[in-house]
PDB file of C-alpha atoms in Angstrom:
ATOM      1  CA  GLU A   1     -11.823  -2.996  -9.302  1.00 75.00           C
ATOM      2  CA  LEU A   2      -8.390  -2.458 -10.661  1.00 80.00           C
ATOM      3  CA  LYS A   3      -6.397  -5.577 -11.304  1.00 86.00           C
ATOM      4  CA  VAL A   4      -3.150  -4.890 -10.995  1.00 91.00           C
ATOM      5  CA  GLU A   5      -0.334  -7.896 -11.917  1.00 93.00           C
ATOM      6  CA  GLN A   6       3.094  -7.972 -11.039  1.00 96.00           C
ATOM      7  CA  ASN A   7       5.779 -10.447 -12.561  1.00 96.00           C
ATOM      8  CA  PRO A   8       7.757 -11.727 -11.496  1.00 96.00           C
ATOM      9  CA  LEU A   9       6.573 -12.098  -7.759  1.00 95.00           C
ATOM     10  CA  PHE A  10      10.436 -13.182  -7.071  1.00 95.00           C
ATOM     11  CA  LEU A  11      13.252 -12.305  -7.880  1.00 94.00           C
ATOM     12  CA  SER A  12      17.355 -13.398  -6.698  1.00 94.00           C
ATOM     13  CA  MET A  13      19.737 -11.398  -9.045  1.00 92.00           C
ATOM     14  CA  GLN A  14      23.293 -10.836  -8.403  1.00 94.00           C
ATOM     15  CA  GLU A  15      24.859  -7.502  -7.215  1.00 95.00           C
ATOM     16  CA  GLY A  16      25.717  -5.935 -10.180  1.00 95.00           C
ATOM     17  CA  LYS A  17      22.937  -7.371 -12.917  1.00 95.00           C
ATOM     18  CA  ASN A  18      20.092  -5.408 -14.060  1.00 96.00           C
ATOM     19  CA  TYR A  19      16.820  -6.192 -14.153  1.00 95.00           C
ATOM     20  CA  THR A  20      13.445  -4.771 -14.875  1.00 96.00           C
ATOM     21  CA  ILE A  21       9.925  -5.869 -12.733  1.00 97.00           C
ATOM     22  CA  TYR A  22       6.597  -5.510 -14.770  1.00 97.00           C
ATOM     23  CA  CYS A  23       3.194  -4.498 -13.325  1.00 96.00           C
ATOM     24  CA  ASN A  24       0.033  -4.932 -16.174  1.00 94.00           C
ATOM     25  CA  TYR A  25      -3.678  -3.036 -14.312  1.00 91.00           C
ATOM     26  CA  SER A  26      -6.689  -3.727 -15.998  1.00 88.00           C
ATOM     27  CA  THR A  27      -8.346  -0.068 -16.304  1.00 75.00           C
ATOM     28  CA  THR A  28      -7.254   3.268 -18.837  1.00 66.00           C
ATOM     29  CA  SER A  29      -5.689   4.443 -15.434  1.00 69.00           C
ATOM     30  CA  ASP A  30      -3.065   7.084 -16.271  1.00 74.00           C
ATOM     31  CA  ARG A  31      -1.841   7.043 -12.848  1.00 86.00           C
ATOM     32  CA  LEU A  32       0.523   4.343 -11.575  1.00 92.00           C
ATOM     33  CA  TYR A  33       2.631   4.251  -8.279  1.00 94.00           C
ATOM     34  CA  TRP A  34       5.638   2.604  -7.059  1.00 97.00           C
ATOM     35  CA  TYR A  35       6.469   1.724  -3.417  1.00 97.00           C
ATOM     36  CA  ARG A  36       9.111  -0.364  -1.269  1.00 97.00           C
ATOM     37  CA  GLN A  37       8.407  -2.530   1.682  1.00 97.00           C
ATOM     38  CA  ASP A  38      11.355  -3.802   3.627  1.00 96.00           C
ATOM     39  CA  PRO A  39      10.692  -6.902   5.720  1.00 93.00           C
ATOM     40  CA  GLY A  40       8.624  -5.935   8.587  1.00 92.00           C
ATOM     41  CA  LYS A  41       8.451  -2.192   7.908  1.00 95.00           C
ATOM     42  CA  SER A  42       5.814  -0.039   6.711  1.00 96.00           C
ATOM     43  CA  LEU A  43       5.975   1.293   2.847  1.00 96.00           C
ATOM     44  CA  GLU A  44       7.780   3.789   1.265  1.00 95.00           C
ATOM     45  CA  SER A  45       6.676   5.653  -1.634  1.00 94.00           C
ATOM     46  CA  LEU A  46       9.261   5.475  -4.875  1.00 96.00           C
ATOM     47  CA  PHE A  47       7.513   6.940  -7.747  1.00 95.00           C
ATOM     48  CA  VAL A  48       4.560   8.805  -8.755  1.00 93.00           C
ATOM     49  CA  LEU A  49       4.017   8.379 -12.698  1.00 93.00           C
ATOM     50  CA  LEU A  50       1.030  10.572 -13.808  1.00 87.00           C
ATOM     51  CA  SER A  51       0.442   9.733 -17.520  1.00 83.00           C
ATOM     52  CA  ASN A  52       1.504   8.414 -20.185  1.00 84.00           C
ATOM     53  CA  GLY A  53       4.964   8.189 -21.404  1.00 87.00           C
ATOM     54  CA  ALA A  54       6.519   9.202 -17.752  1.00 90.00           C
ATOM     55  CA  VAL A  55       9.803   8.418 -16.846  1.00 93.00           C
ATOM     56  CA  LYS A  56      11.544   8.779 -13.329  1.00 95.00           C
ATOM     57  CA  GLN A  57      14.389   7.853 -12.075  1.00 96.00           C
ATOM     58  CA  GLU A  58      16.104   8.014  -8.485  1.00 95.00           C
ATOM     59  CA  GLY A  59      19.624   6.118  -8.153  1.00 95.00           C
ATOM     60  CA  ARG A  60      19.486   2.882  -9.597  1.00 96.00           C
ATOM     61  CA  LEU A  61      16.200   2.595 -10.300  1.00 97.00           C
ATOM     62  CA  MET A  62      14.215   3.987 -12.915  1.00 98.00           C
ATOM     63  CA  ALA A  63      10.162   3.962 -13.123  1.00 97.00           C
ATOM     64  CA  SER A  64       7.941   4.512 -16.774  1.00 96.00           C
ATOM     65  CA  LEU A  65       4.554   4.278 -17.584  1.00 94.00           C
ATOM     66  CA  ASP A  66       3.134   3.149 -21.019  1.00 92.00           C
ATOM     67  CA  THR A  67      -1.099   3.555 -20.556  1.00 89.00           C
ATOM     68  CA  LYS A  68      -1.926   2.891 -23.820  1.00 90.00           C
ATOM     69  CA  ALA A  69       0.088  -0.778 -23.113  1.00 91.00           C
ATOM     70  CA  ARG A  70      -1.707  -0.484 -19.300  1.00 91.00           C
ATOM     71  CA  LEU A  71       1.540  -1.260 -18.198  1.00 94.00           C
ATOM     72  CA  SER A  72       4.584  -0.109 -15.844  1.00 95.00           C
ATOM     73  CA  THR A  73       8.063  -0.916 -15.411  1.00 97.00           C
ATOM     74  CA  LEU A  74      10.638  -0.706 -12.524  1.00 98.00           C
ATOM     75  CA  HIS A  75      14.200  -1.269 -14.020  1.00 97.00           C
ATOM     76  CA  ILE A  76      16.829  -1.899 -11.545  1.00 96.00           C
ATOM     77  CA  THR A  77      20.126  -1.106 -12.661  1.00 96.00           C
ATOM     78  CA  ALA A  78      23.444  -2.899 -11.226  1.00 93.00           C
ATOM     79  CA  ALA A  79      21.780  -4.123  -8.193  1.00 93.00           C
ATOM     80  CA  VAL A  80      23.357  -3.762  -4.444  1.00 94.00           C
ATOM     81  CA  HIS A  81      22.337  -5.444  -1.609  1.00 94.00           C
ATOM     82  CA  ASP A  82      20.704  -2.437  -0.174  1.00 95.00           C
ATOM     83  CA  LEU A  83      17.559  -2.741  -2.656  1.00 96.00           C
ATOM     84  CA  SER A  84      16.488  -6.009  -1.535  1.00 96.00           C
ATOM     85  CA  ALA A  85      12.904  -5.699  -0.457  1.00 97.00           C
ATOM     86  CA  THR A  86       9.434  -5.823  -1.869  1.00 97.00           C
ATOM     87  CA  TYR A  87       8.212  -3.497  -4.457  1.00 98.00           C
ATOM     88  CA  PHE A  88       4.526  -2.926  -5.552  1.00 97.00           C
ATOM     89  CA  CYS A  89       3.157  -1.098  -7.927  1.00 96.00           C
ATOM     90  CA  ALA A  90      -0.510   0.488  -7.107  1.00 93.00           C
ATOM     91  CA  GLY A  91      -3.254   2.391  -9.043  1.00 89.00           C
ATOM     92  CA  TRP A  92      -6.319   3.960  -8.753  1.00 85.00           C
ATOM     93  CA  SER A  93      -9.654   2.240 -10.177  1.00 81.00           C
ATOM     94  CA  THR A  94     -12.764   4.399 -11.868  1.00 77.00           C
ATOM     95  CA  GLY A  95     -14.522   3.866  -8.592  1.00 74.00           C
ATOM     96  CA  ASN A  96     -12.112   5.731  -6.471  1.00 74.00           C
ATOM     97  CA  GLN A  97     -10.461   3.096  -4.916  1.00 79.00           C
ATOM     98  CA  PHE A  98      -6.365   2.186  -4.941  1.00 84.00           C
ATOM     99  CA  TYR A  99      -5.090  -1.240  -5.521  1.00 89.00           C
ATOM    100  CA  PHE A 100      -1.901  -2.335  -5.026  1.00 93.00           C
ATOM    101  CA  GLY A 101       0.078  -5.378  -6.597  1.00 94.00           C
ATOM    102  CA  THR A 102       0.608  -8.858  -6.034  1.00 93.00           C
ATOM    103  CA  GLY A 103       4.280  -7.570  -4.823  1.00 96.00           C
ATOM    104  CA  THR A 104       7.687  -8.588  -6.094  1.00 97.00           C
ATOM    105  CA  SER A 105       9.956  -9.881  -3.682  1.00 96.00           C
ATOM    106  CA  LEU A 106      13.658  -8.672  -4.931  1.00 96.00           C
ATOM    107  CA  THR A 107      16.566 -10.758  -3.243  1.00 96.00           C
ATOM    108  CA  VAL A 108      20.043  -9.026  -4.058  1.00 95.00           C
ATOM    109  CA  ILE A 109      22.874 -11.627  -3.847  1.00 93.00           C
ATOM    110  CA  PRO A 110      26.124 -10.604  -2.972  1.00 88.00           C
TER     111      PRO A 110
ATOM    112  CA  ASP B   1       8.012  14.205  13.999  1.00 64.00           C
ATOM    113  CA  THR B   2       6.253  11.077  12.769  1.00 69.00           C
ATOM    114  CA  ALA B   3       3.824  11.814  10.177  1.00 92.00           C
ATOM    115  CA  VAL B   4       1.643   9.076   9.971  1.00 96.00           C
ATOM    116  CA  SER B   5       1.350   6.950  13.589  1.00 96.00           C
ATOM    117  CA  GLN B   6      -0.876   4.162  14.740  1.00 97.00           C
ATOM    118  CA  THR B   7      -1.337   2.405  18.220  1.00 97.00           C
ATOM    119  CA  PRO B   8      -1.251  -0.184  19.316  1.00 97.00           C
ATOM    120  CA  LYS B   9       2.006  -1.448  17.433  1.00 96.00           C
ATOM    121  CA  TYR B  10       1.161  -5.020  18.722  1.00 97.00           C
ATOM    122  CA  LEU B  11      -1.994  -6.697  19.178  1.00 97.00           C
ATOM    123  CA  VAL B  12      -2.715  -9.742  20.378  1.00 97.00           C
ATOM    124  CA  THR B  13      -6.507 -10.713  21.400  1.00 97.00           C
ATOM    125  CA  GLN B  14      -9.077 -14.014  21.742  1.00 97.00           C
ATOM    126  CA  MET B  15     -11.340 -14.789  18.867  1.00 97.00           C
ATOM    127  CA  GLY B  16     -14.997 -12.578  19.229  1.00 97.00           C
ATOM    128  CA  ASN B  17     -13.497  -9.765  21.363  1.00 97.00           C
ATOM    129  CA  ASP B  18     -13.753  -6.409  20.293  1.00 97.00           C
ATOM    130  CA  LYS B  19     -10.847  -3.826  19.584  1.00 97.00           C
ATOM    131  CA  SER B  20      -9.662  -0.724  18.061  1.00 97.00           C
ATOM    132  CA  ILE B  21      -6.385   0.144  16.469  1.00 98.00           C
ATOM    133  CA  LYS B  22      -6.249   4.310  16.151  1.00 97.00           C
ATOM    134  CA  CYS B  23      -4.186   6.118  13.273  1.00 97.00           C
ATOM    135  CA  GLU B  24      -2.921   9.975  13.350  1.00 97.00           C
ATOM    136  CA  GLN B  25      -1.550  12.361  10.721  1.00 95.00           C
ATOM    137  CA  ASN B  26       0.242  15.314  11.060  1.00 94.00           C
ATOM    138  CA  LEU B  27       0.591  16.277   7.476  1.00 91.00           C
ATOM    139  CA  GLY B  28      -2.488  18.025   7.458  1.00 90.00           C
ATOM    140  CA  HIS B  29      -3.901  15.734   5.066  1.00 91.00           C
ATOM    141  CA  ASP B  30      -7.423  15.733   4.056  1.00 89.00           C
ATOM    142  CA  THR B  31      -7.725  11.661   3.287  1.00 90.00           C
ATOM    143  CA  MET B  32      -7.028   9.005   5.510  1.00 92.00           C
ATOM    144  CA  TYR B  33      -6.952   5.158   4.703  1.00 93.00           C
ATOM    145  CA  TRP B  34      -7.172   1.634   5.840  1.00 95.00           C
ATOM    146  CA  TYR B  35      -5.358  -1.073   4.478  1.00 95.00           C
ATOM    147  CA  LYS B  36      -4.860  -4.891   5.298  1.00 96.00           C
ATOM    148  CA  GLN B  37      -1.536  -6.908   4.695  1.00 97.00           C
ATOM    149  CA  ASP B  38      -1.969 -10.367   4.944  1.00 94.00           C
ATOM    150  CA  SER B  39       0.746 -13.168   5.423  1.00 92.00           C
ATOM    151  CA  LYS B  40       1.693 -13.122   1.699  1.00 91.00           C
ATOM    152  CA  LYS B  41       2.273  -9.735   1.731  1.00 92.00           C
ATOM    153  CA  PHE B  42      -0.936  -9.090  -0.311  1.00 94.00           C
ATOM    154  CA  LEU B  43      -2.220  -5.365  -0.030  1.00 94.00           C
ATOM    155  CA  LYS B  44      -5.799  -4.418   0.281  1.00 92.00           C
ATOM    156  CA  ILE B  45      -7.532  -1.564   0.836  1.00 91.00           C
ATOM    157  CA  MET B  46     -10.287  -1.199   3.187  1.00 92.00           C
ATOM    158  CA  PHE B  47     -11.693   1.930   3.775  1.00 89.00           C
ATOM    159  CA  SER B  48     -10.920   5.475   2.041  1.00 87.00           C
ATOM    160  CA  TYR B  49     -12.297   8.467   3.797  1.00 89.00           C
ATOM    161  CA  ASN B  50     -12.539  12.150   3.861  1.00 82.00           C
ATOM    162  CA  ASN B  51     -14.690  14.604   6.022  1.00 71.00           C
ATOM    163  CA  LYS B  52     -17.151  14.450   3.171  1.00 68.00           C
ATOM    164  CA  GLU B  53     -17.098  10.818   1.664  1.00 79.00           C
ATOM    165  CA  LEU B  54     -16.771   7.467   2.883  1.00 83.00           C
ATOM    166  CA  ILE B  55     -15.350   4.620   0.694  1.00 77.00           C
ATOM    167  CA  ILE B  56     -15.817   1.207   1.650  1.00 73.00           C
ATOM    168  CA  ASN B  57     -14.297  -2.131  -0.062  1.00 78.00           C
ATOM    169  CA  GLU B  58     -17.538  -3.915  -0.776  1.00 74.00           C
ATOM    170  CA  THR B  59     -15.725  -7.247   0.245  1.00 84.00           C
ATOM    171  CA  VAL B  60     -14.552  -5.763   3.875  1.00 90.00           C
ATOM    172  CA  PRO B  61     -16.825  -7.294   6.630  1.00 92.00           C
ATOM    173  CA  ASN B  62     -19.350  -5.005   8.359  1.00 92.00           C
ATOM    174  CA  ARG B  63     -17.665  -5.993  11.773  1.00 96.00           C
ATOM    175  CA  PHE B  64     -15.211  -3.488  10.451  1.00 95.00           C
ATOM    176  CA  SER B  65     -16.064   0.107  11.074  1.00 93.00           C
ATOM    177  CA  PRO B  66     -14.016   3.392  10.729  1.00 91.00           C
ATOM    178  CA  LYS B  67     -14.204   6.198  12.976  1.00 89.00           C
ATOM    179  CA  SER B  68     -13.020   9.940  12.359  1.00 88.00           C
ATOM    180  CA  PRO B  69     -13.371  11.897  14.975  1.00 87.00           C
ATOM    181  CA  ASP B  70     -11.178  14.850  13.226  1.00 87.00           C
ATOM    182  CA  LYS B  71      -9.655  15.229  10.010  1.00 87.00           C
ATOM    183  CA  ALA B  72      -6.497  14.351  11.558  1.00 92.00           C
ATOM    184  CA  HIS B  73      -7.473  10.734  13.094  1.00 93.00           C
ATOM    185  CA  LEU B  74      -8.819   7.694  11.507  1.00 93.00           C
ATOM    186  CA  ASN B  75      -9.494   4.700  14.084  1.00 95.00           C
ATOM    187  CA  LEU B  76     -10.304   1.180  12.512  1.00 96.00           C
ATOM    188  CA  HIS B  77     -13.228  -0.681  15.305  1.00 96.00           C
ATOM    189  CA  ILE B  78     -13.274  -4.449  14.764  1.00 97.00           C
ATOM    190  CA  ASN B  79     -16.345  -6.618  16.556  1.00 97.00           C
ATOM    191  CA  SER B  80     -16.158 -10.070  17.100  1.00 97.00           C
ATOM    192  CA  LEU B  81     -12.660 -11.177  15.722  1.00 97.00           C
ATOM    193  CA  GLU B  82     -12.026 -13.939  13.683  1.00 97.00           C
ATOM    194  CA  LEU B  83      -9.048 -15.974  13.324  1.00 96.00           C
ATOM    195  CA  GLY B  84      -8.740 -14.813   9.727  1.00 95.00           C
ATOM    196  CA  ASP B  85      -8.627 -11.173  10.594  1.00 96.00           C
ATOM    197  CA  SER B  86      -4.614 -11.733  11.841  1.00 97.00           C
ATOM    198  CA  ALA B  87      -2.895  -9.463   9.733  1.00 97.00           C
ATOM    199  CA  VAL B  88      -0.962  -5.990   9.203  1.00 98.00           C
ATOM    200  CA  TYR B  89      -3.314  -3.038   9.503  1.00 98.00           C
ATOM    201  CA  PHE B  90      -1.789   0.004   7.785  1.00 98.00           C
ATOM    202  CA  CYS B  91      -3.114   3.564   8.063  1.00 97.00           C
ATOM    203  CA  ALA B  92      -2.153   6.354   5.051  1.00 95.00           C
ATOM    204  CA  SER B  93      -3.104   9.744   4.312  1.00 94.00           C
ATOM    205  CA  SER B  94      -3.267  11.771   1.169  1.00 91.00           C
ATOM    206  CA  GLN B  95      -4.486  14.774   0.066  1.00 85.00           C
ATOM    207  CA  PRO B  96      -7.042  14.440  -2.482  1.00 71.00           C
ATOM    208  CA  ARG B  97      -5.622  15.117  -5.338  1.00 66.00           C
ATOM    209  CA  ASP B  98      -4.866  12.416  -7.829  1.00 61.00           C
ATOM    210  CA  GLU B  99      -1.241  12.886  -7.988  1.00 66.00           C
ATOM    211  CA  GLU B 100      -0.458  12.839  -4.127  1.00 79.00           C
ATOM    212  CA  THR B 101       1.144   9.613  -2.818  1.00 87.00           C
ATOM    213  CA  GLN B 102       0.129   8.067   0.152  1.00 91.00           C
ATOM    214  CA  TYR B 103       1.860   8.113   3.686  1.00 94.00           C
ATOM    215  CA  PHE B 104       1.891   4.784   5.522  1.00 96.00           C
ATOM    216  CA  GLY B 105       2.209   4.514   9.080  1.00 97.00           C
ATOM    217  CA  PRO B 106       4.226   1.880  10.530  1.00 96.00           C
ATOM    218  CA  GLY B 107       1.413  -0.849  10.941  1.00 97.00           C
ATOM    219  CA  THR B 108       0.022  -2.664  13.379  1.00 98.00           C
ATOM    220  CA  ARG B 109       0.338  -6.405  13.792  1.00 97.00           C
ATOM    221  CA  LEU B 110      -2.714  -8.235  15.006  1.00 97.00           C
ATOM    222  CA  LEU B 111      -2.803 -11.574  15.781  1.00 97.00           C
ATOM    223  CA  VAL B 112      -5.971 -13.680  16.807  1.00 97.00           C
ATOM    224  CA  LEU B 113      -5.786 -16.429  18.964  1.00 96.00           C
TER     225      LEU B 113
END
């Protein structure tokens, strides 16, 4: 089994501020995924990180992967209300099962 | 065209009933999945399946069974529904290569009374 822990679980931030969501995982997997889920909706893929040191950016979101520390981060720059959602990281276990983190519920306040 | 579709969108039923949720993908993917999302938004994989291999999460009760008539469909059959089965069930698909992300269906909201 792969344990995937995110923090914080809940994040309330003001528009225009920066913040980072952390994702720690328990195996030596070198692949990590980030998804977004809007309330009552399905999951949307944000980033696929495939190797140590991988960094990907899309708009105000930037994700990175440190496989040695078993850590991925999702950095939010100058948050806007549209970014309010729940963000999940996920990865593959050695038994070839896909595990999601606990999720971080982000609320951006005007 | 919808990439991954599920029916029904909502399902309300009584304890003890048997129900099925259908999933279809038109992406040509080889692998399909079922996930359960509970009221606290925790997502748990239930099954992953391609035409060669079914991987079952050992924590899933055997009342749940996936059925795949062909590569584009993976249905979820649930016997003897229990209150704790109330959740949102998501189907997803991907290519089997590790770098491929998964595409999720819209979800089926199951309520067991």
